[in-house]
XYZ file of C-alpha atoms in Angstrom:
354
model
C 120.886 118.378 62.407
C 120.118 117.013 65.833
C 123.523 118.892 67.319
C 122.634 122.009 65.548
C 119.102 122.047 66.905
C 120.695 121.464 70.574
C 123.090 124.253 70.333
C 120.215 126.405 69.111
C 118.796 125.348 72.232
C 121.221 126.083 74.229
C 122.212 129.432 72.336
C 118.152 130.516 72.827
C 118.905 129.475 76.858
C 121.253 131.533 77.930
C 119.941 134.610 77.774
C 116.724 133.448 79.036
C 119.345 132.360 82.126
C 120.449 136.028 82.704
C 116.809 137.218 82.663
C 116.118 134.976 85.668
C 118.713 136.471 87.903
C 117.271 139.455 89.882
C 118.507 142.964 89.281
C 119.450 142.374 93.201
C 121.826 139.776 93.276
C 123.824 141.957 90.436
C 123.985 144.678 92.078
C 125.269 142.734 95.369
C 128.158 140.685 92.979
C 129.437 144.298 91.531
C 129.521 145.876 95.390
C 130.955 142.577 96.295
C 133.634 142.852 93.463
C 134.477 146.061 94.177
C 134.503 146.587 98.001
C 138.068 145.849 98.971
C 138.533 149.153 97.149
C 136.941 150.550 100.118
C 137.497 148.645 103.115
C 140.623 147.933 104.934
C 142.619 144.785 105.564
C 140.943 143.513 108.123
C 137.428 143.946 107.015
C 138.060 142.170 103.855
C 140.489 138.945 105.583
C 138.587 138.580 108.862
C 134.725 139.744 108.406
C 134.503 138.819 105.089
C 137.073 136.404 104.444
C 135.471 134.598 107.633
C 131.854 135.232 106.556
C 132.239 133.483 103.715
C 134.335 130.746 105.325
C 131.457 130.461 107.711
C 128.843 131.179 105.248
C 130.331 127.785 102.719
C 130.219 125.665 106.213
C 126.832 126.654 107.183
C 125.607 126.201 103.273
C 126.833 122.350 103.635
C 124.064 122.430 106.832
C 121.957 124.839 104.892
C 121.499 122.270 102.019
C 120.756 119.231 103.870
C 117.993 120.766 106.265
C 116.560 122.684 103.810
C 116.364 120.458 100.924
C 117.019 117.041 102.776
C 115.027 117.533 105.893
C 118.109 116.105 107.852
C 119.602 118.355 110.347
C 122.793 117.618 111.046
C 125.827 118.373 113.673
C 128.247 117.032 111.879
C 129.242 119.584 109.084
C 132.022 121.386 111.351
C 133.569 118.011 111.970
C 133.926 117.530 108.491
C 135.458 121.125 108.006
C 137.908 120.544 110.149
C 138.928 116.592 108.694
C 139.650 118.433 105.659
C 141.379 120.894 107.510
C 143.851 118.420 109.071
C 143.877 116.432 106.202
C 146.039 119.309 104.411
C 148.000 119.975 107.621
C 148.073 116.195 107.591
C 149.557 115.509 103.650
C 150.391 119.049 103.000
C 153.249 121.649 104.706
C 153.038 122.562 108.526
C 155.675 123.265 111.345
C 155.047 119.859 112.510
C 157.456 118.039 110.282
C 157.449 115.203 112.218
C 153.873 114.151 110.909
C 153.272 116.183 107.804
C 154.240 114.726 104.506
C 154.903 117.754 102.575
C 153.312 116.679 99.149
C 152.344 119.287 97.044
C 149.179 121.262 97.263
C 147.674 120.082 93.884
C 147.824 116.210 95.543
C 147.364 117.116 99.338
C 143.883 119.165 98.891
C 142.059 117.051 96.519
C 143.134 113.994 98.661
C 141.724 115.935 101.615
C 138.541 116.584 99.602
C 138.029 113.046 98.093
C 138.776 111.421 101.972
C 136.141 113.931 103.422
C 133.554 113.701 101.046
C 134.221 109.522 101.647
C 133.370 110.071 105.690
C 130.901 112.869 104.978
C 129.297 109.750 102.694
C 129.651 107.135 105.955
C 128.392 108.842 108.209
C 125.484 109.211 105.983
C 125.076 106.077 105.665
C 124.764 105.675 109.427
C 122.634 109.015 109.927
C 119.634 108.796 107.286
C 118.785 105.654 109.449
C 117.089 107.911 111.933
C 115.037 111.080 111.979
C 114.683 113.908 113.350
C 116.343 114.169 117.009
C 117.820 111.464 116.897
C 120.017 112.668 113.423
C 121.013 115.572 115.239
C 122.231 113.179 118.555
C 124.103 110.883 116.637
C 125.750 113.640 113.954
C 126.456 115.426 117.598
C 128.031 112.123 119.089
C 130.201 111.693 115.860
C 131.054 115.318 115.973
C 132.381 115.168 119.855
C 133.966 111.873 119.279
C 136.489 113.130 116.492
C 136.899 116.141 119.169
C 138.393 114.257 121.326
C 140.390 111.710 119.332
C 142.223 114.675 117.749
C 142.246 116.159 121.008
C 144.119 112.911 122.328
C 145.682 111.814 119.409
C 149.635 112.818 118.788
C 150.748 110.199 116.458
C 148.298 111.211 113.717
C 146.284 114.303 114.637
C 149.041 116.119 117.120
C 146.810 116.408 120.074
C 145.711 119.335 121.548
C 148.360 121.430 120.169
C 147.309 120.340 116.244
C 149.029 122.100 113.341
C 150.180 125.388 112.938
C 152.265 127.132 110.129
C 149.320 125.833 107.317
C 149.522 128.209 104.515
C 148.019 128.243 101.060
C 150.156 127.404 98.062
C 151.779 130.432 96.502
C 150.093 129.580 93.234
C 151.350 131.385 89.936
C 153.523 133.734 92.806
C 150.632 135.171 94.286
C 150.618 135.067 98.343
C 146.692 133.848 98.561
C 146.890 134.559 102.651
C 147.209 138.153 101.701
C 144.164 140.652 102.272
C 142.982 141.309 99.063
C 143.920 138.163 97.403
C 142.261 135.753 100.314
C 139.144 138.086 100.013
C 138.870 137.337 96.032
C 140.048 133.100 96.942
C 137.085 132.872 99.462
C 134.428 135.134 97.096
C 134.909 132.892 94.547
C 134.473 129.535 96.349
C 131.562 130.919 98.173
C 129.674 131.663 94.413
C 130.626 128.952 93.547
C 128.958 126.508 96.297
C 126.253 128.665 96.364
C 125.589 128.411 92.676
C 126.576 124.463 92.882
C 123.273 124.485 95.755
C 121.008 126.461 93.570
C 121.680 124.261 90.774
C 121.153 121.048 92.072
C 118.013 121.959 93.843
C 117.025 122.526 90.799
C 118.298 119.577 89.029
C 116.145 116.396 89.227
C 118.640 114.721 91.980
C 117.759 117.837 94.001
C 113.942 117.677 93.182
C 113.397 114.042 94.090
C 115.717 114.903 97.618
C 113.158 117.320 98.173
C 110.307 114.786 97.360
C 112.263 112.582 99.738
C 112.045 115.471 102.481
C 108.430 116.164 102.060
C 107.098 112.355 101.585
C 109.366 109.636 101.426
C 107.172 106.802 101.111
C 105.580 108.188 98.139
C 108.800 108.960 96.549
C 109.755 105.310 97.454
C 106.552 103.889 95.938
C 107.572 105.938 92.823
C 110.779 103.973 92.870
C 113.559 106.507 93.887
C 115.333 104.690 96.509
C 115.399 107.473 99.254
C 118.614 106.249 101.044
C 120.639 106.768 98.068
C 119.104 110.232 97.407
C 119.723 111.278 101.456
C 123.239 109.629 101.701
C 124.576 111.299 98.291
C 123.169 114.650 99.985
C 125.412 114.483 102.645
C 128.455 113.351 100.323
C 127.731 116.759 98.434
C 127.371 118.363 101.854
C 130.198 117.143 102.827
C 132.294 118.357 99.711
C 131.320 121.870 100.447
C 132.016 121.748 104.205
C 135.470 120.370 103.137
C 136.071 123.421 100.996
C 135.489 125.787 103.939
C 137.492 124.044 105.896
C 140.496 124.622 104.356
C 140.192 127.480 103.942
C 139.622 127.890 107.351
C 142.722 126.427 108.231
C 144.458 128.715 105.517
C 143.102 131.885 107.082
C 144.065 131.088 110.979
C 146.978 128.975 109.727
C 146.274 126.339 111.952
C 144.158 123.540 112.944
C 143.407 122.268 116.199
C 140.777 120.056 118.263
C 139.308 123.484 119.537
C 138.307 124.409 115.655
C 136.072 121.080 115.784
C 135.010 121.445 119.230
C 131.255 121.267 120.212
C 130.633 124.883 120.574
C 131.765 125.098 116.555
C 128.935 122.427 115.590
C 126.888 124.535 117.477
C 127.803 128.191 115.602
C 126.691 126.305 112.129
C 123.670 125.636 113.274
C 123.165 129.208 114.947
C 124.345 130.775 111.918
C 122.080 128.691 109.175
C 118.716 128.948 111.739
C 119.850 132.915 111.862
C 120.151 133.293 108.100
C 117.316 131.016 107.490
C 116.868 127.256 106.047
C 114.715 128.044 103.420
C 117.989 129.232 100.370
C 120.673 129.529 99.759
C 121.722 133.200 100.625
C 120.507 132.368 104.235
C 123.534 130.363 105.339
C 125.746 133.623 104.227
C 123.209 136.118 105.556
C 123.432 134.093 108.965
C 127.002 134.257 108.761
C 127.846 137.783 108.116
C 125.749 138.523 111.295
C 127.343 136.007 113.395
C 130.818 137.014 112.587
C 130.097 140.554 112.936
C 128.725 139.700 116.470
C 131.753 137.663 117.732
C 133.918 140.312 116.409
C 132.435 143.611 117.776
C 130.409 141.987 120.744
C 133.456 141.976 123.216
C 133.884 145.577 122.636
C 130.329 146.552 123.084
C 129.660 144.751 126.084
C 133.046 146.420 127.830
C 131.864 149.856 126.370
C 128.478 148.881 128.856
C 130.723 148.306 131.548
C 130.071 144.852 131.597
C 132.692 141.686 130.886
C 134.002 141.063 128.194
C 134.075 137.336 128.268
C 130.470 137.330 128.240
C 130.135 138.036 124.890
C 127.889 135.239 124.196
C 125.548 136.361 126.297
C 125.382 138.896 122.627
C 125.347 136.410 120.295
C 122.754 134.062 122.561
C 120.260 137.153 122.342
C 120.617 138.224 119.039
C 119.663 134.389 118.014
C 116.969 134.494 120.325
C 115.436 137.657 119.184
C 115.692 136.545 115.683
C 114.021 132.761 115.929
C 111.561 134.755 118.190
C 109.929 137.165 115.432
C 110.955 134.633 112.818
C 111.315 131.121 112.669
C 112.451 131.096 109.648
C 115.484 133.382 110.329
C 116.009 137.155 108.992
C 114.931 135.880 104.910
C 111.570 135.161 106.641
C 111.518 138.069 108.292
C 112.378 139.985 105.151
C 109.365 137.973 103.563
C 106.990 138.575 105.926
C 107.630 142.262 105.558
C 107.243 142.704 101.880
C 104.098 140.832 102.103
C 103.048 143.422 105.102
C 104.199 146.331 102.497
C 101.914 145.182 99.754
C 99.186 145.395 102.363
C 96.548 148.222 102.539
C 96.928 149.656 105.729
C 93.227 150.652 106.155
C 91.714 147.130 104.384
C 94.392 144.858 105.230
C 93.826 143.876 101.576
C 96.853 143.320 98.950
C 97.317 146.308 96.803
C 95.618 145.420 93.525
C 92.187 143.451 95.327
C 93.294 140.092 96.753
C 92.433 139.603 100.148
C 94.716 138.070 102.589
């Protein structure tokens, strides 16, 4: 009786579930399913295979600022571990130092090792606050630079791996177009289901009652290093999964994909997008790629260099944080709310004063 009343339950759920999800979000999964019928090659493999790359990176930052309160530098660094981790165990050109297992061994080994550092330095990182999270995330970011950078028994120096590819997996060549468009789609739901589910789980809710008052939450008996450290393990997981696949799409890792200047794009990309869900981290990211891509070509269409286009991206992030904070879904907030204003009364339409 007790399992039939539960899978009433659960029966009586589901489409209570479907109801929840805005008419929006379908419409942007069936133009998202069907665009590479309009779009070429390299639309779908390098804007939005690398927005979503980006995007899954970004989320991993996206998730512990935004939920966790701890914003850290570290998330690219742990990209790129995983990354070299499947150069590392996997197939590359480098013989020498790759060990050629199998993909099925080689990427959940990377994932399992990354999520294990993503968990230490944790440990070491929700012992401060604030600034001093970001310095020491940014010190442990620009120390693995340079190790792999001087490395060559392990991590192959500067030069790193090249040759990575994804496993041809039921015959299918995942590094092509279309079918590296669909591999990084469906990772990037995924994580950014996985996020909106366990904010909304009661780990989630108590990391957010950790955020917002920690000594209360203590007092209540949640220990709040646990909560913080197993929010950057989960971080880390989903940093690890854009990483390889990051490595996959350039087919290579080196010590320039974990460089400083990368730490620094995640955190331009999830401030552009906006800290406060989810969608931010990919909104922040389809801007930032689209910018890096076209911005050379603009700025020599002005007659101006063409190695100064960061001076593009630089602006655009400044002009964003400057009329919003909290990134373009604030902006988009703070203009629906402006919409639903009377433009004579400055009342909401329907009586409620602002």
């Amino acid at each position: 009786m007790a399992v039939l009343e539960k899978t009433e339950a659960y029966g009586s759920e589901t489409p209570q579930w479907f109801e929840r999800v805005p008419p929006a979000y379908w419409a942007l999964t069936i133009v998202l399913l069907v665009l590479p019928a309009f779009v070429s090659d390299f639309v779908m493999f390098q804007i939005m295979g690398w927005t979503y790359i980006t995007g899954l990176i970004a989320l991993s930052l996206m998730f512990l600022g935004g939920y966790g309160g701890m914003v850290s530098l570290g998330q690219m660094a742990l990209a790129g571990f995983a990354g070299y981790m499947v150069a590392i165990f996997g197939n590359s050109a480098v013989v020498e130092v790759s060990q050629g297992w199998p993909w099925w061994i080689a990427v959940p080994l990377a994932l399992v090792l990354t999520i294990i550092v993503a968990t230490a330095i944790g440990w070491l990182a929700v012992r401060t606050a604030g600034i001093y999270t970001i310095m020491i995330t940014l010190a442990i970011s620009a120390a693995f630079f340079y190790f792999t950078r001087q490395n060559y028994e392990l991590f192959n120096g500067f030069q790193g791996f090249n040759s990575v590819l994804p496993p041809k997996l039921f015959g299918v060549d995942w590094r092509g177009p279309m079918t590296f468009y669909y591999l990084t789609l469906f990772w990037a739901a995924l994580g950014f289901g996985g996020v909106l589910y366990i904010s909304r789980a009661p780990f989630g809710l108590a990391l957010q009652g950790v955020r917002d008052n920690p000594r209360r939450m203590a007092a209540l008996g949640y220990s709040v290093t646990s909560h913080r450290v197993a929010a950057h393990a989960f971080a880390g997981l989903i940093a690890g999964i854009g990483g390889i696949l990051l490595t996959w799409q350039s087919s290579q890792i080196s010590p320039g994909t974990v460089g400083i200047g990368a730490a620094i794009d995640i955190l331009v990309v999830a401030v552009i997008g906006g800290l406060r869900h989810p969608i931010g981290a990919f909104i922040g990211a389809f801007i930032f790629v689209i910018l890096k891509t076209f911005a050379v070509d603009v700025l020599v269409a002005l007659g101006l260099g063409g190695e100064r286009f960061q001076l593009l991206i630089g602006l655009g992030f400044l002009i964003i944080v400057f009329f919003s904070p909290d990134g373009v879904l604030g902006l988009w907030e703070r203009l629906r709310s402006h919409s639903k204003r009377d433009p004579l009364t400055g009342e909401e339409r329907g009586g409620r004063s602002q």
